[in-house]
Amino acid sequence: MFTEITSKDNQNIKKAVKLKKSAKYRRETNMFIAEGLRICTDAMFSSARIESLFVTDKAKEKHPCEFQQLADYALNTYIVSPELFSFISDTENPQGFLCIIKSLDKTYQFDTIKNSDKFLALDNVQDPNNLGTILRTAEALGLDGVVMSKDCCDIYNPKVVRGSMGAVFRLPFVICNSIKEFLSNNQMLNSYAAVVSSDPHKITETSFIPPCVAVIGNEGNGLKRETIDSCTFEITIPMKGRAESLNASTAAAIIMWEMIK
């Protein structure tokens, strides 16, 4: 059963717009939006709870099988005009599929850390494009999970969800008060702080001993001093030329690759 929505004043439309714009509202409601056919189907195949599905007639006709699957799975399905879809969309060229999804609970997967586990921790990473790329790379390289301090950008930011290419639905993650606190509560982990310096061990000469976690810092300021002091080791990515630092997602990719070699 589908419901057609024609007005911007509809409560479901207002809710979708607010979820798109406000991290505070996403936290209060424990919901977020995911946009695009692939991301919506990833949510379904990952058993995420889809509260509402918004689709245009054109998208429904172009992808009838996927639409029917999603409509059967979602609790509510709404048909909207292209103009109304653009109002709730977060992309320049929307595909005509958007879901409201219940926030995911992945914390239980960190209750028992195995001796072989390898994690990535993010300390105040702010750029949603960086976070989305990091999650996507972490899943692709087979990491066991990602830890984020609560001052990182919202993992349910639409840009993060879209940039993760569905990894947000599948990759275990936990949000903690601080990386210092997480490390204090998980002292069995060998922790490696990524810093910019000529003194620490080069990452190419580092053996990551599991269970372990590599820690990446803020794009502009790097790791907090308290985080570095809480780690077992300090590591650095050797660079040539005049480069002084790397983009956070690039640094994370290099470190994760070295971890899993």
PDB file of N, CA and C in Angstrom, residues 105-151:
ATOM      1  N   ASP A 105      22.503  -0.331  16.316  1.00  0.00           N
ATOM      2  CA  ASP A 105      23.195  -0.620  17.572  1.00  0.00           C
ATOM      3  C   ASP A 105      24.301  -1.633  17.294  1.00  0.00           C
ATOM      4  N   LYS A 106      25.549  -1.151  17.234  1.00  0.00           N
ATOM      5  CA  LYS A 106      26.687  -2.030  16.968  1.00  0.00           C
ATOM      6  C   LYS A 106      27.574  -2.208  18.190  1.00  0.00           C
ATOM      7  N   THR A 107      27.215  -1.568  19.315  1.00  0.00           N
ATOM      8  CA  THR A 107      28.112  -1.554  20.470  1.00  0.00           C
ATOM      9  C   THR A 107      28.331  -2.939  21.060  1.00  0.00           C
ATOM     10  N   TYR A 108      27.309  -3.806  20.981  1.00  0.00           N
ATOM     11  CA  TYR A 108      27.438  -5.142  21.569  1.00  0.00           C
ATOM     12  C   TYR A 108      28.561  -5.944  20.919  1.00  0.00           C
ATOM     13  N   GLN A 109      28.939  -5.578  19.688  1.00  0.00           N
ATOM     14  CA  GLN A 109      29.981  -6.315  18.997  1.00  0.00           C
ATOM     15  C   GLN A 109      31.373  -6.017  19.564  1.00  0.00           C
ATOM     16  N   PHE A 110      31.451  -5.027  20.452  1.00  0.00           N
ATOM     17  CA  PHE A 110      32.724  -4.708  21.090  1.00  0.00           C
ATOM     18  C   PHE A 110      32.796  -5.269  22.513  1.00  0.00           C
ATOM     19  N   ASP A 111      31.760  -5.985  22.932  1.00  0.00           N
ATOM     20  CA  ASP A 111      31.740  -6.518  24.300  1.00  0.00           C
ATOM     21  C   ASP A 111      32.839  -7.545  24.532  1.00  0.00           C
ATOM     22  N   THR A 112      33.130  -8.340  23.509  1.00  0.00           N
ATOM     23  CA  THR A 112      34.188  -9.348  23.616  1.00  0.00           C
ATOM     24  C   THR A 112      35.192  -9.129  22.491  1.00  0.00           C
ATOM     25  N   ILE A 113      36.374  -8.651  22.852  1.00  0.00           N
ATOM     26  CA  ILE A 113      37.421  -8.394  21.863  1.00  0.00           C
ATOM     27  C   ILE A 113      38.276  -9.653  21.730  1.00  0.00           C
ATOM     28  N   LYS A 114      38.393 -10.157  20.491  1.00  0.00           N
ATOM     29  CA  LYS A 114      39.158 -11.370  20.236  1.00  0.00           C
ATOM     30  C   LYS A 114      40.648 -11.048  20.079  1.00  0.00           C
ATOM     31  N   ASN A 115      41.484 -12.042  20.309  1.00  0.00           N
ATOM     32  CA  ASN A 115      42.934 -11.849  20.239  1.00  0.00           C
ATOM     33  C   ASN A 115      43.420 -11.460  18.852  1.00  0.00           C
ATOM     34  N   SER A 116      42.610 -11.748  17.832  1.00  0.00           N
ATOM     35  CA  SER A 116      43.014 -11.447  16.453  1.00  0.00           C
ATOM     36  C   SER A 116      42.469 -10.116  15.948  1.00  0.00           C
ATOM     37  N   ASP A 117      41.694  -9.409  16.752  1.00  0.00           N
ATOM     38  CA  ASP A 117      40.991  -8.210  16.285  1.00  0.00           C
ATOM     39  C   ASP A 117      41.945  -7.049  15.978  1.00  0.00           C
ATOM     40  N   LYS A 118      41.576  -6.316  14.911  1.00  0.00           N
ATOM     41  CA  LYS A 118      42.305  -5.099  14.539  1.00  0.00           C
ATOM     42  C   LYS A 118      41.265  -3.999  14.289  1.00  0.00           C
ATOM     43  N   PHE A 119      41.418  -2.894  15.014  1.00  0.00           N
ATOM     44  CA  PHE A 119      40.463  -1.797  14.943  1.00  0.00           C
ATOM     45  C   PHE A 119      41.134  -0.501  14.484  1.00  0.00           C
ATOM     46  N   LEU A 120      40.295   0.427  14.060  1.00  0.00           N
ATOM     47  CA  LEU A 120      40.730   1.795  13.804  1.00  0.00           C
ATOM     48  C   LEU A 120      39.972   2.694  14.760  1.00  0.00           C
ATOM     49  N   ALA A 121      40.653   3.671  15.352  1.00  0.00           N
ATOM     50  CA  ALA A 121      39.989   4.642  16.229  1.00  0.00           C
ATOM     51  C   ALA A 121      40.155   6.036  15.642  1.00  0.00           C
ATOM     52  N   LEU A 122      39.115   6.838  15.717  1.00  0.00           N
ATOM     53  CA  LEU A 122      39.108   8.188  15.162  1.00  0.00           C
ATOM     54  C   LEU A 122      38.872   9.190  16.283  1.00  0.00           C
ATOM     55  N   ASP A 123      39.788  10.133  16.397  1.00  0.00           N
ATOM     56  CA  ASP A 123      39.761  11.120  17.474  1.00  0.00           C
ATOM     57  C   ASP A 123      39.418  12.494  16.895  1.00  0.00           C
ATOM     58  N   ASN A 124      38.134  12.904  17.031  1.00  0.00           N
ATOM     59  CA  ASN A 124      37.692  14.227  16.589  1.00  0.00           C
ATOM     60  C   ASN A 124      37.849  14.440  15.079  1.00  0.00           C
ATOM     61  N   VAL A 125      37.606  13.411  14.283  1.00  0.00           N
ATOM     62  CA  VAL A 125      37.587  13.569  12.826  1.00  0.00           C
ATOM     63  C   VAL A 125      36.296  14.294  12.456  1.00  0.00           C
ATOM     64  N   GLN A 126      36.407  15.383  11.714  1.00  0.00           N
ATOM     65  CA  GLN A 126      35.273  16.283  11.514  1.00  0.00           C
ATOM     66  C   GLN A 126      34.644  16.254  10.127  1.00  0.00           C
ATOM     67  N   ASP A 127      35.400  15.903   9.119  1.00  0.00           N
ATOM     68  CA  ASP A 127      34.897  15.992   7.748  1.00  0.00           C
ATOM     69  C   ASP A 127      34.051  14.761   7.412  1.00  0.00           C
ATOM     70  N   PRO A 128      32.765  14.941   7.073  1.00  0.00           N
ATOM     71  CA  PRO A 128      31.915  13.787   6.776  1.00  0.00           C
ATOM     72  C   PRO A 128      32.392  12.989   5.565  1.00  0.00           C
ATOM     73  N   ASN A 129      33.014  13.663   4.598  1.00  0.00           N
ATOM     74  CA  ASN A 129      33.547  12.939   3.440  1.00  0.00           C
ATOM     75  C   ASN A 129      34.698  12.031   3.864  1.00  0.00           C
ATOM     76  N   ASN A 130      35.552  12.526   4.757  1.00  0.00           N
ATOM     77  CA  ASN A 130      36.630  11.697   5.291  1.00  0.00           C
ATOM     78  C   ASN A 130      36.079  10.487   6.033  1.00  0.00           C
ATOM     79  N   LEU A 131      35.099  10.717   6.899  1.00  0.00           N
ATOM     80  CA  LEU A 131      34.556   9.627   7.705  1.00  0.00           C
ATOM     81  C   LEU A 131      33.908   8.567   6.823  1.00  0.00           C
ATOM     82  N   GLY A 132      33.128   8.992   5.841  1.00  0.00           N
ATOM     83  CA  GLY A 132      32.496   8.030   4.935  1.00  0.00           C
ATOM     84  C   GLY A 132      33.521   7.186   4.201  1.00  0.00           C
ATOM     85  N   THR A 133      34.579   7.840   3.696  1.00  0.00           N
ATOM     86  CA  THR A 133      35.640   7.119   2.986  1.00  0.00           C
ATOM     87  C   THR A 133      36.372   6.162   3.906  1.00  0.00           C
ATOM     88  N   ILE A 134      36.645   6.582   5.135  1.00  0.00           N
ATOM     89  CA  ILE A 134      37.338   5.732   6.104  1.00  0.00           C
ATOM     90  C   ILE A 134      36.518   4.477   6.405  1.00  0.00           C
ATOM     91  N   LEU A 135      35.209   4.628   6.613  1.00  0.00           N
ATOM     92  CA  LEU A 135      34.356   3.473   6.889  1.00  0.00           C
ATOM     93  C   LEU A 135      34.344   2.505   5.704  1.00  0.00           C
ATOM     94  N   ARG A 136      34.256   3.062   4.512  1.00  0.00           N
ATOM     95  CA  ARG A 136      34.245   2.232   3.296  1.00  0.00           C
ATOM     96  C   ARG A 136      35.552   1.448   3.169  1.00  0.00           C
ATOM     97  N   THR A 137      36.680   2.126   3.424  1.00  0.00           N
ATOM     98  CA  THR A 137      37.986   1.479   3.323  1.00  0.00           C
ATOM     99  C   THR A 137      38.175   0.436   4.419  1.00  0.00           C
ATOM    100  N   ALA A 138      37.723   0.750   5.632  1.00  0.00           N
ATOM    101  CA  ALA A 138      37.859  -0.189   6.742  1.00  0.00           C
ATOM    102  C   ALA A 138      37.120  -1.491   6.447  1.00  0.00           C
ATOM    103  N   GLU A 139      35.931  -1.374   5.873  1.00  0.00           N
ATOM    104  CA  GLU A 139      35.192  -2.588   5.516  1.00  0.00           C
ATOM    105  C   GLU A 139      35.916  -3.358   4.413  1.00  0.00           C
ATOM    106  N   ALA A 140      36.394  -2.624   3.395  1.00  0.00           N
ATOM    107  CA  ALA A 140      37.048  -3.271   2.260  1.00  0.00           C
ATOM    108  C   ALA A 140      38.309  -4.018   2.677  1.00  0.00           C
ATOM    109  N   LEU A 141      39.030  -3.493   3.664  1.00  0.00           N
ATOM    110  CA  LEU A 141      40.278  -4.108   4.103  1.00  0.00           C
ATOM    111  C   LEU A 141      40.075  -5.129   5.219  1.00  0.00           C
ATOM    112  N   GLY A 142      38.840  -5.279   5.652  1.00  0.00           N
ATOM    113  CA  GLY A 142      38.538  -6.340   6.601  1.00  0.00           C
ATOM    114  C   GLY A 142      38.838  -6.023   8.046  1.00  0.00           C
ATOM    115  N   LEU A 143      38.844  -4.737   8.421  1.00  0.00           N
ATOM    116  CA  LEU A 143      39.036  -4.426   9.834  1.00  0.00           C
ATOM    117  C   LEU A 143      37.837  -4.910  10.652  1.00  0.00           C
ATOM    118  N   ASP A 144      38.061  -5.106  11.932  1.00  0.00           N
ATOM    119  CA  ASP A 144      37.026  -5.678  12.776  1.00  0.00           C
ATOM    120  C   ASP A 144      36.078  -4.639  13.357  1.00  0.00           C
ATOM    121  N   GLY A 145      36.403  -3.358  13.213  1.00  0.00           N
ATOM    122  CA  GLY A 145      35.505  -2.325  13.705  1.00  0.00           C
ATOM    123  C   GLY A 145      36.187  -0.980  13.772  1.00  0.00           C
ATOM    124  N   VAL A 146      35.373   0.053  13.967  1.00  0.00           N
ATOM    125  CA  VAL A 146      35.865   1.433  14.074  1.00  0.00           C
ATOM    126  C   VAL A 146      35.341   2.040  15.361  1.00  0.00           C
ATOM    127  N   VAL A 147      36.241   2.702  16.083  1.00  0.00           N
ATOM    128  CA  VAL A 147      35.906   3.395  17.324  1.00  0.00           C
ATOM    129  C   VAL A 147      35.946   4.893  17.039  1.00  0.00           C
ATOM    130  N   MET A 148      34.952   5.627  17.514  1.00  0.00           N
ATOM    131  CA  MET A 148      34.911   7.076  17.290  1.00  0.00           C
ATOM    132  C   MET A 148      34.672   7.813  18.593  1.00  0.00           C
ATOM    133  N   SER A 149      35.420   8.878  18.810  1.00  0.00           N
ATOM    134  CA  SER A 149      35.130   9.751  19.947  1.00  0.00           C
ATOM    135  C   SER A 149      33.840  10.507  19.639  1.00  0.00           C
ATOM    136  N   LYS A 150      33.113  10.905  20.689  1.00  0.00           N
ATOM    137  CA  LYS A 150      31.804  11.535  20.474  1.00  0.00           C
ATOM    138  C   LYS A 150      31.904  12.903  19.808  1.00  0.00           C
ATOM    139  N   ASP A 151      33.131  13.489  19.763  1.00  0.00           N
ATOM    140  CA  ASP A 151      33.286  14.777  19.082  1.00  0.00           C
ATOM    141  C   ASP A 151      33.642  14.621  17.608  1.00  0.00           C
TER     142      ASP A 151
END
